[in-house]
Amino acid sequence: PGPGRCAHFVLRKNRFCKMIPAPGRRFCGEHGHEEEQNDRKRIPCPLDPKHTVYEDQLQKHLKKCNSREKPKPVYFVQDINAGLKDAAEIPEKQVPLSSLSIEELQNLITRLKKATNGLELHLKEQILSHQALQEALNDPKNGESAFKHLKQQASILGNMEKLHLLGPGKCFVEFGAGRGKLSHWVDIALENVESVQFLLVERGTTRFKVDGKHKRRDSIFERLQVDIQHLCLNKVPILEKEKLPVVGIGKHLCGAATDLALRCLVESYTTCCDGKDEDPAPKRCRAAQTEVAPHKSAGSESTTEDHKPVAGIVIALCCHHKCDWTHYVGREFFKSVGLGPVEFHYFQRMSSWATCGMQETTSKASTSEDSGDQTNDTEEHEHTLSRTASGSDTLQGILSVEERKEIGCLCKRLIDHGRIEYLQQQGYKAALQYYTEPAVSLENVLLTAVPSPSVIPEPTI
């Protein structure tokens, strides 16, 4: 071992432990059991067996262990955005696609094409940019991977600007924030704008965050470490105090996370958890009692002046194969076209076929420069899709690669259309568009929504 280092040899890493032992000791605290410690015994921590603790210090350790259950924040409301959980609607056993017969598979494809007949399948291309990223886009120091992320972020900001969502007096909520790059560029775009807040929602801890780069005094950044499923925006102290209109944003928000974010914005934020209520029980929420809330009305208690409306939603969609029927916001749409949880399960899995034959493209992606942005990294998601697609190789004798890609795209559009109808029923003008080229990202569809003027109620006579 090196001087002043632990004498334990880590076989798995073929090197000595790099920890520094206490003065007069040969081993660090983790490996102290290897030397005489007056018969003191080390045991695995019951909260996290990946580390050990002296048995006689267990109770003291449990009070400060990083794996201990921490107090829930005030904005945590159990399953507030989860949607209905009717066990009768969930199939008991989900049969894999590879177990289907040719007739069953063909029947599924027939039902898919029937359900998508008449839907807008050819999305418009709206690849935009924003001047806030021009310097970074022209910087030769950025590698291929970083350049791809910058192009996507620039187009997202361009679409936000087109919808007039980049302006003062707003709170931008980035779902699945990861390092917080998207909020970072929105902040740069609003450099001379006052009264702007950012909430970065991420359920896990994240390394290499860019939060420290925000030195402006008139913009506020706050991280919310919570699963979107349990997030009640009305109870976030900043929103309770300022009550600014909210703009929900996200770059490659995986599968069910998109549905949870939509519920969080258009249901629980406007109909649940009034800031004056002390009891956070979900039973007080109308969103937990009805799958699709009715249009807002002039006399509704949930649309008082205490809550400003959601100003807009801009989310780059991703990973439809990770969607979940229990959280999916478009269940009513699926039922309206004669489909249910069984079909949703198969279409969800088949959606990964949209990337069949593209493994070579994704494997060439550079991981330099921006390699730290792995929480919502494009390449990370696309590799997952490729693995899922390749898992259905037994079907290659039935369908060609092109046919599988076409069917996968139909599945994605069908799932997305359910989200569009959900937003329309909630009083929003929603749309889907291609926001970047497939060569930049295979997941290149952007969901946008703004309040529809048509939902403003006429005065009753």
Tab-separated table of C-alpha atoms in Angstrom:
chain	number	residue	atom	x	y	z
A	1	PRO	CA	0.000	0.000	0.000
A	2	GLY	CA	1.000	3.589	-0.463
A	3	PRO	CA	2.299	5.598	2.482
A	4	GLY	CA	-0.486	6.452	4.907
A	5	ARG	CA	-2.980	4.269	3.053
A	6	CYS	CA	-5.096	1.291	4.125
A	7	ALA	CA	-3.304	-2.079	3.957
A	8	HIS	CA	-6.374	-3.967	2.674
A	9	PHE	CA	-5.971	-5.401	-0.842
A	10	VAL	CA	-9.146	-5.121	-2.945
A	11	LEU	CA	-9.172	-8.236	-5.129
A	12	ARG	CA	-11.993	-6.997	-7.333
A	13	LYS	CA	-10.003	-3.893	-8.288
A	14	ASN	CA	-6.578	-5.517	-8.082
A	15	ARG	CA	-5.198	-2.739	-5.893
A	16	PHE	CA	-4.914	-1.636	-2.276
A	17	CYS	CA	-7.687	0.358	-0.620
A	18	LYS	CA	-7.109	4.086	-1.022
A	19	MET	CA	-8.730	5.134	2.258
A	20	ILE	CA	-6.614	6.766	4.992
A	21	PRO	CA	-6.580	4.870	8.326
A	22	ALA	CA	-6.593	6.542	11.711
A	23	PRO	CA	-3.208	7.425	13.240
A	24	GLY	CA	-1.468	4.279	14.475
A	25	ARG	CA	-3.727	1.966	12.427
A	26	ARG	CA	-2.903	-0.123	9.366
A	27	PHE	CA	-6.501	-0.413	8.105
A	28	CYS	CA	-9.292	2.099	7.497
A	29	GLY	CA	-12.560	1.926	9.400
A	30	GLU	CA	-14.187	-0.244	6.761
A	31	HIS	CA	-11.442	-2.852	6.862
A	32	GLY	CA	-10.473	-2.451	10.524
A	33	HIS	CA	-11.764	-5.948	11.294
A	34	GLU	CA	-8.626	-7.327	9.650
A	35	GLU	CA	-6.467	-6.246	12.576
A	36	GLU	CA	-6.874	-6.847	16.260
A	37	GLN	CA	-9.548	-4.547	17.690
A	38	ASN	CA	-10.068	-6.168	21.093
A	39	ASP	CA	-12.426	-8.702	19.521
A	40	ARG	CA	-14.707	-5.954	18.162
A	41	LYS	CA	-16.892	-7.354	15.405
A	42	ARG	CA	-17.994	-5.547	12.251
A	43	ILE	CA	-21.398	-6.371	10.764
A	44	PRO	CA	-23.228	-5.251	7.593
A	45	CYS	CA	-25.323	-2.124	8.109
A	46	PRO	CA	-29.019	-3.164	8.216
A	47	LEU	CA	-29.941	-0.051	6.218
A	48	ASP	CA	-27.392	-0.668	3.492
A	49	PRO	CA	-25.344	-3.919	3.522
A	50	LYS	CA	-22.830	-2.397	1.116
A	51	HIS	CA	-20.970	-1.026	4.119
A	52	THR	CA	-20.165	-2.374	7.577
A	53	VAL	CA	-20.163	-1.000	11.103
A	54	TYR	CA	-18.840	-2.081	14.509
A	55	GLU	CA	-21.542	-4.075	16.233
A	56	ASP	CA	-21.154	-2.171	19.492
A	57	GLN	CA	-21.636	1.147	17.620
A	58	LEU	CA	-24.651	0.065	15.563
A	59	GLN	CA	-27.252	2.231	17.307
A	60	LYS	CA	-25.044	5.313	17.059
A	61	HIS	CA	-24.385	4.610	13.374
A	62	LEU	CA	-28.073	4.166	12.507
A	63	LYS	CA	-28.786	7.717	13.663
A	64	LYS	CA	-26.357	9.216	11.161
A	65	CYS	CA	-26.198	6.623	8.347
A	66	ASN	CA	-26.668	8.207	4.931
A	67	SER	CA	-29.056	5.381	4.019
A	68	ARG	CA	-31.490	6.173	6.848
A	69	GLU	CA	-35.002	7.293	5.945
A	70	LYS	CA	-35.030	11.057	5.874
A	71	PRO	CA	-37.995	13.263	6.801
A	72	LYS	CA	-40.382	13.845	3.903
A	73	PRO	CA	-40.410	17.400	2.525
A	74	VAL	CA	-43.575	19.468	2.822
A	75	TYR	CA	-44.313	19.020	-0.894
A	76	PHE	CA	-44.311	15.209	-0.632
A	77	VAL	CA	-47.843	13.784	-0.967
A	78	GLN	CA	-47.939	10.015	-1.404
A	79	ASP	CA	-49.030	8.975	-4.941
A	80	ILE	CA	-50.681	12.323	-5.666
A	81	ASN	CA	-49.822	12.074	-9.378
A	82	ALA	CA	-50.012	8.291	-9.747
A	83	GLY	CA	-53.487	8.125	-11.267
A	84	LEU	CA	-56.026	5.438	-10.538
A	85	LYS	CA	-54.822	2.003	-9.511
A	86	ASP	CA	-57.704	-0.283	-10.381
A	87	ALA	CA	-56.268	-3.764	-9.929
A	88	ALA	CA	-59.063	-5.181	-12.078
A	89	GLU	CA	-57.664	-3.318	-15.113
A	90	ILE	CA	-54.130	-4.641	-14.764
A	91	PRO	CA	-53.448	-8.030	-16.363
A	92	GLU	CA	-52.237	-10.554	-13.806
A	93	LYS	CA	-49.514	-11.986	-16.017
A	94	GLN	CA	-47.849	-10.092	-18.846
A	95	VAL	CA	-46.877	-12.506	-21.608
A	96	PRO	CA	-43.715	-11.499	-23.527
A	97	LEU	CA	-43.988	-10.692	-27.210
A	98	SER	CA	-41.796	-13.657	-28.107
A	99	SER	CA	-44.493	-15.988	-26.706
A	100	LEU	CA	-47.171	-14.747	-29.113
A	101	SER	CA	-48.165	-16.842	-32.085
A	102	ILE	CA	-48.034	-15.412	-35.601
A	103	GLU	CA	-51.825	-15.060	-35.610
A	104	GLU	CA	-51.855	-13.217	-32.269
A	105	LEU	CA	-49.113	-10.867	-33.421
A	106	GLN	CA	-50.867	-10.135	-36.698
A	107	ASN	CA	-54.108	-9.491	-34.819
A	108	LEU	CA	-52.305	-6.993	-32.593
A	109	ILE	CA	-50.847	-5.203	-35.609
A	110	THR	CA	-54.282	-5.081	-37.249
A	111	ARG	CA	-55.815	-3.545	-34.124
A	112	LEU	CA	-52.930	-1.073	-33.921
A	113	LYS	CA	-53.440	0.110	-37.505
A	114	LYS	CA	-57.192	0.368	-36.956
A	115	ALA	CA	-56.703	2.454	-33.812
A	116	THR	CA	-54.238	4.803	-35.520
A	117	ASN	CA	-56.381	5.183	-38.639
A	118	GLY	CA	-57.397	8.818	-38.899
A	119	LEU	CA	-54.798	10.099	-36.430
A	120	GLU	CA	-52.231	12.708	-37.431
A	121	LEU	CA	-49.206	10.449	-37.896
A	122	HIS	CA	-47.056	12.777	-40.000
A	123	LEU	CA	-45.787	15.334	-37.542
A	124	LYS	CA	-44.579	18.722	-38.678
A	125	GLU	CA	-40.894	19.453	-38.461
A	126	GLN	CA	-40.152	22.381	-36.176
A	127	ILE	CA	-36.381	22.382	-35.753
A	128	LEU	CA	-35.550	25.764	-34.255
A	129	SER	CA	-32.627	27.342	-32.436
A	130	HIS	CA	-31.963	30.099	-29.947
A	131	GLN	CA	-29.302	32.760	-29.813
A	132	ALA	CA	-28.469	31.916	-26.198
A	133	LEU	CA	-26.695	28.750	-27.401
A	134	GLN	CA	-25.022	30.113	-30.530
A	135	GLU	CA	-21.670	30.658	-28.847
A	136	ALA	CA	-21.650	27.124	-27.420
A	137	LEU	CA	-22.782	25.635	-30.735
A	138	ASN	CA	-19.888	27.346	-32.489
A	139	ASP	CA	-17.315	26.332	-29.866
A	140	PRO	CA	-14.934	23.765	-31.433
A	141	LYS	CA	-14.042	22.474	-27.949
A	142	ASN	CA	-17.413	20.740	-27.693
A	143	GLY	CA	-17.367	17.159	-28.878
A	144	GLU	CA	-19.982	15.329	-30.943
A	145	SER	CA	-22.045	14.254	-27.954
A	146	ALA	CA	-22.065	17.739	-26.410
A	147	PHE	CA	-22.980	19.224	-29.806
A	148	LYS	CA	-25.998	16.907	-30.073
A	149	HIS	CA	-27.246	17.928	-26.660
A	150	LEU	CA	-26.751	21.607	-27.463
A	151	LYS	CA	-28.736	21.322	-30.699
A	152	GLN	CA	-31.623	19.713	-28.842
A	153	GLN	CA	-31.558	22.289	-26.065
A	154	ALA	CA	-31.427	25.106	-28.611
A	155	SER	CA	-34.463	23.736	-30.437
A	156	ILE	CA	-36.403	23.294	-27.186
A	157	LEU	CA	-35.688	26.918	-26.278
A	158	GLY	CA	-36.646	27.991	-29.798
A	159	ASN	CA	-39.992	26.247	-29.468
A	160	MET	CA	-40.522	27.811	-26.044
A	161	GLU	CA	-39.824	31.243	-27.494
A	162	LYS	CA	-42.288	30.610	-30.330
A	163	LEU	CA	-44.964	29.812	-27.740
A	164	HIS	CA	-44.071	33.019	-25.821
A	165	LEU	CA	-43.021	31.033	-22.767
A	166	LEU	CA	-39.649	32.731	-22.343
A	167	GLY	CA	-40.481	35.811	-20.342
A	168	PRO	CA	-40.561	37.415	-16.900
A	169	GLY	CA	-42.747	36.451	-13.995
A	170	LYS	CA	-42.615	32.663	-14.492
A	171	CYS	CA	-41.478	29.606	-12.588
A	172	PHE	CA	-39.805	26.990	-14.786
A	173	VAL	CA	-40.135	23.451	-13.434
A	174	GLU	CA	-37.673	21.030	-15.049
A	175	PHE	CA	-38.796	17.441	-14.547
A	176	GLY	CA	-36.074	14.797	-14.598
A	177	ALA	CA	-33.580	17.639	-14.370
A	178	GLY	CA	-30.396	15.591	-13.973
A	179	ARG	CA	-27.520	18.044	-14.087
A	180	GLY	CA	-29.934	20.901	-14.799
A	181	LYS	CA	-28.569	21.782	-18.238
A	182	LEU	CA	-31.949	22.707	-19.771
A	183	SER	CA	-32.772	25.114	-16.932
A	184	HIS	CA	-29.245	26.491	-17.240
A	185	TRP	CA	-29.827	27.500	-20.850
A	186	VAL	CA	-33.272	28.913	-20.109
A	187	ASP	CA	-31.602	31.046	-17.450
A	188	ILE	CA	-29.005	32.219	-19.971
A	189	ALA	CA	-31.785	33.088	-22.439
A	190	LEU	CA	-33.493	35.173	-19.734
A	191	GLU	CA	-30.326	36.979	-18.709
A	192	ASN	CA	-31.897	40.430	-18.395
A	193	VAL	CA	-35.324	39.274	-17.236
A	194	GLU	CA	-36.524	39.779	-13.691
A	195	SER	CA	-38.703	37.666	-11.416
A	196	VAL	CA	-37.743	34.216	-12.712
A	197	GLN	CA	-37.611	31.032	-10.654
A	198	PHE	CA	-36.393	27.509	-11.410
A	199	LEU	CA	-37.408	24.272	-9.715
A	200	LEU	CA	-35.277	21.269	-10.689
A	201	VAL	CA	-37.088	18.009	-9.947
A	202	GLU	CA	-34.873	14.923	-9.717
A	203	ARG	CA	-35.533	11.915	-7.496
A	204	GLY	CA	-31.893	10.832	-7.258
A	205	THR	CA	-28.670	12.528	-6.298
A	206	THR	CA	-26.775	13.916	-9.262
A	207	ARG	CA	-23.085	14.568	-9.779
A	208	PHE	CA	-21.569	17.351	-11.894
A	209	LYS	CA	-24.584	19.640	-11.488
A	210	VAL	CA	-24.391	22.995	-13.247
A	211	ASP	CA	-26.381	24.790	-10.539
A	212	GLY	CA	-23.262	26.562	-9.299
A	213	LYS	CA	-22.967	28.458	-12.588
A	214	HIS	CA	-26.073	30.521	-11.831
A	215	LYS	CA	-24.723	33.656	-10.227
A	216	ARG	CA	-27.557	36.026	-11.138
A	217	ARG	CA	-29.208	37.515	-8.084
A	218	ASP	CA	-32.624	37.923	-9.694
A	219	SER	CA	-33.115	34.251	-10.607
A	220	ILE	CA	-33.776	31.596	-7.963
A	221	PHE	CA	-32.743	27.954	-8.357
A	222	GLU	CA	-34.010	25.226	-6.061
A	223	ARG	CA	-33.684	21.452	-6.331
A	224	LEU	CA	-36.529	19.168	-5.292
A	225	GLN	CA	-35.236	15.658	-4.600
A	226	VAL	CA	-38.517	13.795	-4.909
A	227	ASP	CA	-40.189	11.348	-7.266
A	228	ILE	CA	-42.603	13.165	-9.583
A	229	GLN	CA	-45.246	10.675	-8.485
A	230	HIS	CA	-45.332	12.285	-5.035
A	231	LEU	CA	-44.727	15.954	-5.920
A	232	CYS	CA	-47.376	18.512	-4.966
A	233	LEU	CA	-46.280	21.793	-6.528
A	234	ASN	CA	-48.774	23.816	-4.517
A	235	LYS	CA	-46.853	22.962	-1.360
A	236	VAL	CA	-43.436	24.032	-2.649
A	237	PRO	CA	-42.620	27.074	-0.464
A	238	ILE	CA	-41.430	29.233	-3.365
A	239	LEU	CA	-44.657	28.690	-5.316
A	240	GLU	CA	-46.746	29.194	-2.197
A	241	LYS	CA	-45.092	32.556	-1.641
A	242	GLU	CA	-44.721	33.983	-5.144
A	243	LYS	CA	-47.568	32.167	-6.975
A	244	LEU	CA	-45.992	32.607	-10.405
A	245	PRO	CA	-47.367	30.895	-13.532
A	246	VAL	CA	-45.601	27.574	-14.055
A	247	VAL	CA	-43.891	26.344	-17.227
A	248	GLY	CA	-43.172	22.598	-17.178
A	249	ILE	CA	-40.111	21.557	-19.189
A	250	GLY	CA	-38.129	18.364	-19.677
A	251	LYS	CA	-35.504	16.882	-21.977
A	252	HIS	CA	-35.995	13.161	-22.612
A	253	LEU	CA	-38.409	12.493	-19.782
A	254	CYS	CA	-38.550	8.714	-19.594
A	255	GLY	CA	-41.793	6.815	-20.173
A	256	ALA	CA	-44.154	7.023	-17.213
A	257	ALA	CA	-42.322	10.090	-15.864
A	258	THR	CA	-43.943	12.122	-18.642
A	259	ASP	CA	-47.421	11.018	-17.564
A	260	LEU	CA	-46.613	11.731	-13.920
A	261	ALA	CA	-45.365	15.210	-14.853
A	262	LEU	CA	-48.517	15.960	-16.853
A	263	ARG	CA	-50.715	14.925	-13.932
A	264	CYS	CA	-48.554	16.985	-11.581
A	265	LEU	CA	-49.044	20.096	-13.708
A	266	VAL	CA	-52.594	19.984	-15.006
A	267	GLU	CA	-54.341	18.071	-12.233
A	268	SER	CA	-52.689	18.168	-8.823
A	269	TYR	CA	-51.240	21.676	-9.247
A	270	THR	CA	-54.589	23.255	-10.038
A	271	THR	CA	-57.013	21.000	-8.165
A	272	CYS	CA	-55.136	19.579	-5.172
A	273	CYS	CA	-53.366	20.512	-2.013
A	274	ASP	CA	-54.478	24.068	-1.403
A	275	GLY	CA	-51.663	25.869	0.370
A	276	LYS	CA	-54.065	26.748	3.184
A	277	ASP	CA	-54.743	23.108	3.979
A	278	GLU	CA	-52.643	21.521	6.688
A	279	ASP	CA	-53.718	17.976	5.926
A	280	PRO	CA	-51.780	16.670	2.884
A	281	ALA	CA	-53.857	13.492	2.576
A	282	PRO	CA	-54.432	12.477	-1.051
A	283	LYS	CA	-58.110	11.884	-0.324
A	284	ARG	CA	-58.579	15.662	-0.465
A	285	CYS	CA	-57.541	15.633	-4.102
A	286	ARG	CA	-60.074	15.385	-6.852
A	287	ALA	CA	-57.290	14.212	-9.156
A	288	ALA	CA	-57.065	11.005	-7.140
A	289	GLN	CA	-60.787	10.368	-7.512
A	290	THR	CA	-61.214	10.845	-11.221
A	291	GLU	CA	-58.972	9.804	-14.049
A	292	VAL	CA	-59.714	12.778	-16.268
A	293	ALA	CA	-60.730	15.950	-14.510
A	294	PRO	CA	-63.499	18.055	-16.054
A	295	HIS	CA	-62.905	21.414	-17.683
A	296	LYS	CA	-62.280	24.301	-15.349
A	297	SER	CA	-65.323	26.368	-14.582
A	298	ALA	CA	-65.863	29.860	-13.267
A	299	GLY	CA	-67.282	28.622	-9.988
A	300	SER	CA	-64.671	25.953	-9.276
A	301	GLU	CA	-62.977	26.281	-5.914
A	302	SER	CA	-59.746	24.913	-7.382
A	303	THR	CA	-59.272	27.781	-9.818
A	304	THR	CA	-59.384	30.677	-7.434
A	305	GLU	CA	-57.002	33.575	-7.676
A	306	ASP	CA	-54.716	31.757	-5.210
A	307	HIS	CA	-53.404	29.624	-8.076
A	308	LYS	CA	-52.152	30.963	-11.383
A	309	PRO	CA	-52.641	28.655	-14.384
A	310	VAL	CA	-49.905	26.528	-15.896
A	311	ALA	CA	-48.536	28.793	-18.610
A	312	GLY	CA	-47.180	26.004	-20.788
A	313	ILE	CA	-45.622	22.571	-21.149
A	314	VAL	CA	-42.616	21.691	-23.317
A	315	ILE	CA	-41.325	18.131	-22.930
A	316	ALA	CA	-39.066	16.099	-25.206
A	317	LEU	CA	-40.564	12.594	-25.089
A	318	CYS	CA	-38.565	9.437	-24.558
A	319	CYS	CA	-38.652	5.698	-23.803
A	320	HIS	CA	-42.273	4.768	-24.527
A	321	HIS	CA	-41.376	1.178	-23.638
A	322	LYS	CA	-41.090	2.340	-20.008
A	323	CYS	CA	-44.662	3.632	-19.868
A	324	ASP	CA	-47.038	2.177	-17.290
A	325	TRP	CA	-50.783	1.639	-17.667
A	326	THR	CA	-51.430	2.638	-14.050
A	327	HIS	CA	-49.833	6.058	-14.615
A	328	TYR	CA	-50.721	6.607	-18.287
A	329	VAL	CA	-52.876	9.705	-18.763
A	330	GLY	CA	-54.448	8.492	-22.026
A	331	ARG	CA	-56.334	5.489	-20.685
A	332	GLU	CA	-59.702	6.986	-21.594
A	333	PHE	CA	-58.513	7.435	-25.178
A	334	PHE	CA	-57.334	3.814	-25.350
A	335	LYS	CA	-60.708	2.638	-24.103
A	336	SER	CA	-62.505	4.834	-26.639
A	337	VAL	CA	-60.801	2.975	-29.512
A	338	GLY	CA	-61.506	-0.436	-28.018
A	339	LEU	CA	-58.120	-1.026	-26.414
A	340	GLY	CA	-57.152	-1.834	-22.838
A	341	PRO	CA	-54.236	-2.658	-20.540
A	342	VAL	CA	-53.313	-5.856	-22.395
A	343	GLU	CA	-52.973	-4.076	-25.733
A	344	PHE	CA	-51.170	-1.188	-24.045
A	345	HIS	CA	-48.614	-3.604	-22.631
A	346	TYR	CA	-47.841	-5.037	-26.067
A	347	PHE	CA	-47.832	-1.670	-27.866
A	348	GLN	CA	-45.592	-0.278	-25.154
A	349	ARG	CA	-43.051	-3.046	-25.790
A	350	MET	CA	-43.439	-2.830	-29.566
A	351	SER	CA	-42.706	0.905	-29.472
A	352	SER	CA	-39.008	0.050	-29.075
A	353	TRP	CA	-39.089	-1.401	-32.596
A	354	ALA	CA	-38.932	2.180	-33.866
A	355	THR	CA	-35.162	2.032	-33.364
A	356	CYS	CA	-34.597	-1.391	-34.953
A	357	GLY	CA	-31.530	-1.491	-37.149
A	358	MET	CA	-30.169	1.720	-35.672
A	359	GLN	CA	-27.801	0.202	-33.131
A	360	GLU	CA	-24.851	1.103	-35.343
A	361	THR	CA	-25.850	4.763	-35.312
A	362	THR	CA	-26.121	4.960	-31.542
A	363	SER	CA	-22.937	2.992	-30.891
A	364	LYS	CA	-20.898	5.600	-32.755
A	365	ALA	CA	-21.987	8.405	-30.449
A	366	SER	CA	-19.085	10.171	-28.797
A	367	THR	CA	-18.978	10.199	-25.026
A	368	SER	CA	-16.355	12.909	-24.693
A	369	GLU	CA	-16.803	16.439	-23.384
A	370	ASP	CA	-20.361	16.012	-22.062
A	371	SER	CA	-19.968	12.493	-20.681
A	372	GLY	CA	-21.112	13.596	-17.238
A	373	ASP	CA	-24.650	14.326	-18.416
A	374	GLN	CA	-25.843	10.762	-17.991
A	375	THR	CA	-29.028	11.295	-15.984
A	376	ASN	CA	-31.055	12.277	-19.028
A	377	ASP	CA	-28.486	11.515	-21.692
A	378	THR	CA	-29.755	10.828	-25.194
A	379	GLU	CA	-27.340	8.008	-25.884
A	380	GLU	CA	-28.150	6.303	-22.587
A	381	HIS	CA	-31.836	6.122	-23.506
A	382	GLU	CA	-31.176	5.018	-27.062
A	383	HIS	CA	-28.959	2.127	-25.943
A	384	THR	CA	-31.808	0.976	-23.715
A	385	LEU	CA	-34.168	1.101	-26.666
A	386	SER	CA	-31.762	-0.834	-28.837
A	387	ARG	CA	-31.424	-3.590	-26.247
A	388	THR	CA	-35.194	-3.808	-25.928
A	389	ALA	CA	-35.607	-3.995	-29.687
A	390	SER	CA	-32.975	-6.666	-30.081
A	391	GLY	CA	-34.809	-8.739	-27.483
A	392	SER	CA	-37.458	-9.519	-30.097
A	393	ASP	CA	-35.130	-11.121	-32.606
A	394	THR	CA	-37.372	-14.193	-32.743
A	395	LEU	CA	-39.836	-12.083	-34.726
A	396	GLN	CA	-37.341	-11.174	-37.448
A	397	GLY	CA	-38.586	-14.036	-39.568
A	398	ILE	CA	-42.118	-12.615	-39.459
A	399	LEU	CA	-41.475	-8.896	-39.964
A	400	SER	CA	-38.720	-7.080	-41.789
A	401	VAL	CA	-36.669	-4.404	-40.041
A	402	GLU	CA	-38.525	-1.654	-41.907
A	403	GLU	CA	-41.908	-3.109	-40.961
A	404	ARG	CA	-40.889	-3.307	-37.322
A	405	LYS	CA	-39.697	0.303	-37.388
A	406	GLU	CA	-42.993	1.419	-38.913
A	407	ILE	CA	-45.025	-0.499	-36.316
A	408	GLY	CA	-42.847	0.873	-33.508
A	409	CYS	CA	-43.487	4.425	-34.706
A	410	LEU	CA	-47.240	3.740	-34.839
A	411	CYS	CA	-47.123	2.549	-31.215
A	412	LYS	CA	-45.316	5.696	-30.146
A	413	ARG	CA	-47.773	7.964	-31.942
A	414	LEU	CA	-50.750	6.082	-30.487
A	415	ILE	CA	-49.425	6.477	-26.936
A	416	ASP	CA	-48.595	10.126	-27.571
A	417	HIS	CA	-52.021	10.816	-29.037
A	418	GLY	CA	-53.575	9.653	-25.778
A	419	ARG	CA	-51.504	12.314	-24.018
A	420	ILE	CA	-52.632	14.958	-26.508
A	421	GLU	CA	-56.308	14.111	-25.977
A	422	TYR	CA	-55.801	14.171	-22.219
A	423	LEU	CA	-54.334	17.683	-22.402
A	424	GLN	CA	-57.130	18.838	-24.701
A	425	GLN	CA	-59.723	17.561	-22.235
A	426	GLN	CA	-57.932	19.515	-19.524
A	427	GLY	CA	-58.272	22.715	-21.534
A	428	TYR	CA	-54.922	22.916	-23.307
A	429	LYS	CA	-53.933	23.377	-26.920
A	430	ALA	CA	-51.453	20.542	-27.358
A	431	ALA	CA	-49.277	19.454	-30.278
A	432	LEU	CA	-46.475	17.086	-31.273
A	433	GLN	CA	-43.605	18.041	-33.566
A	434	TYR	CA	-40.159	16.872	-34.586
A	435	TYR	CA	-37.748	19.217	-32.829
A	436	THR	CA	-34.457	17.743	-34.071
A	437	GLU	CA	-33.082	15.414	-36.741
A	438	PRO	CA	-32.987	11.620	-36.193
A	439	ALA	CA	-29.212	11.792	-36.643
A	440	VAL	CA	-29.064	13.986	-33.522
A	441	SER	CA	-31.516	11.933	-31.481
A	442	LEU	CA	-33.784	9.025	-32.350
A	443	GLU	CA	-36.175	10.333	-29.684
A	444	ASN	CA	-36.907	13.545	-31.564
A	445	VAL	CA	-40.547	14.332	-30.728
A	446	LEU	CA	-41.474	17.344	-28.629
A	447	LEU	CA	-44.777	17.663	-26.760
A	448	THR	CA	-45.996	21.246	-26.318
A	449	ALA	CA	-49.121	22.589	-24.667
A	450	VAL	CA	-50.482	26.017	-23.761
A	451	PRO	CA	-53.835	26.964	-22.235
A	452	SER	CA	-56.529	27.095	-24.895
A	453	PRO	CA	-58.432	30.400	-25.122
A	454	SER	CA	-61.592	28.462	-25.944
A	455	VAL	CA	-61.882	27.141	-22.375
A	456	ILE	CA	-62.548	30.602	-20.933
A	457	PRO	CA	-66.130	30.176	-19.707
A	458	GLU	CA	-68.837	32.512	-20.896
A	459	PRO	CA	-70.768	34.352	-18.165
A	460	THR	CA	-73.931	32.538	-17.169
A	461	ILE	CA	-77.215	34.354	-17.538
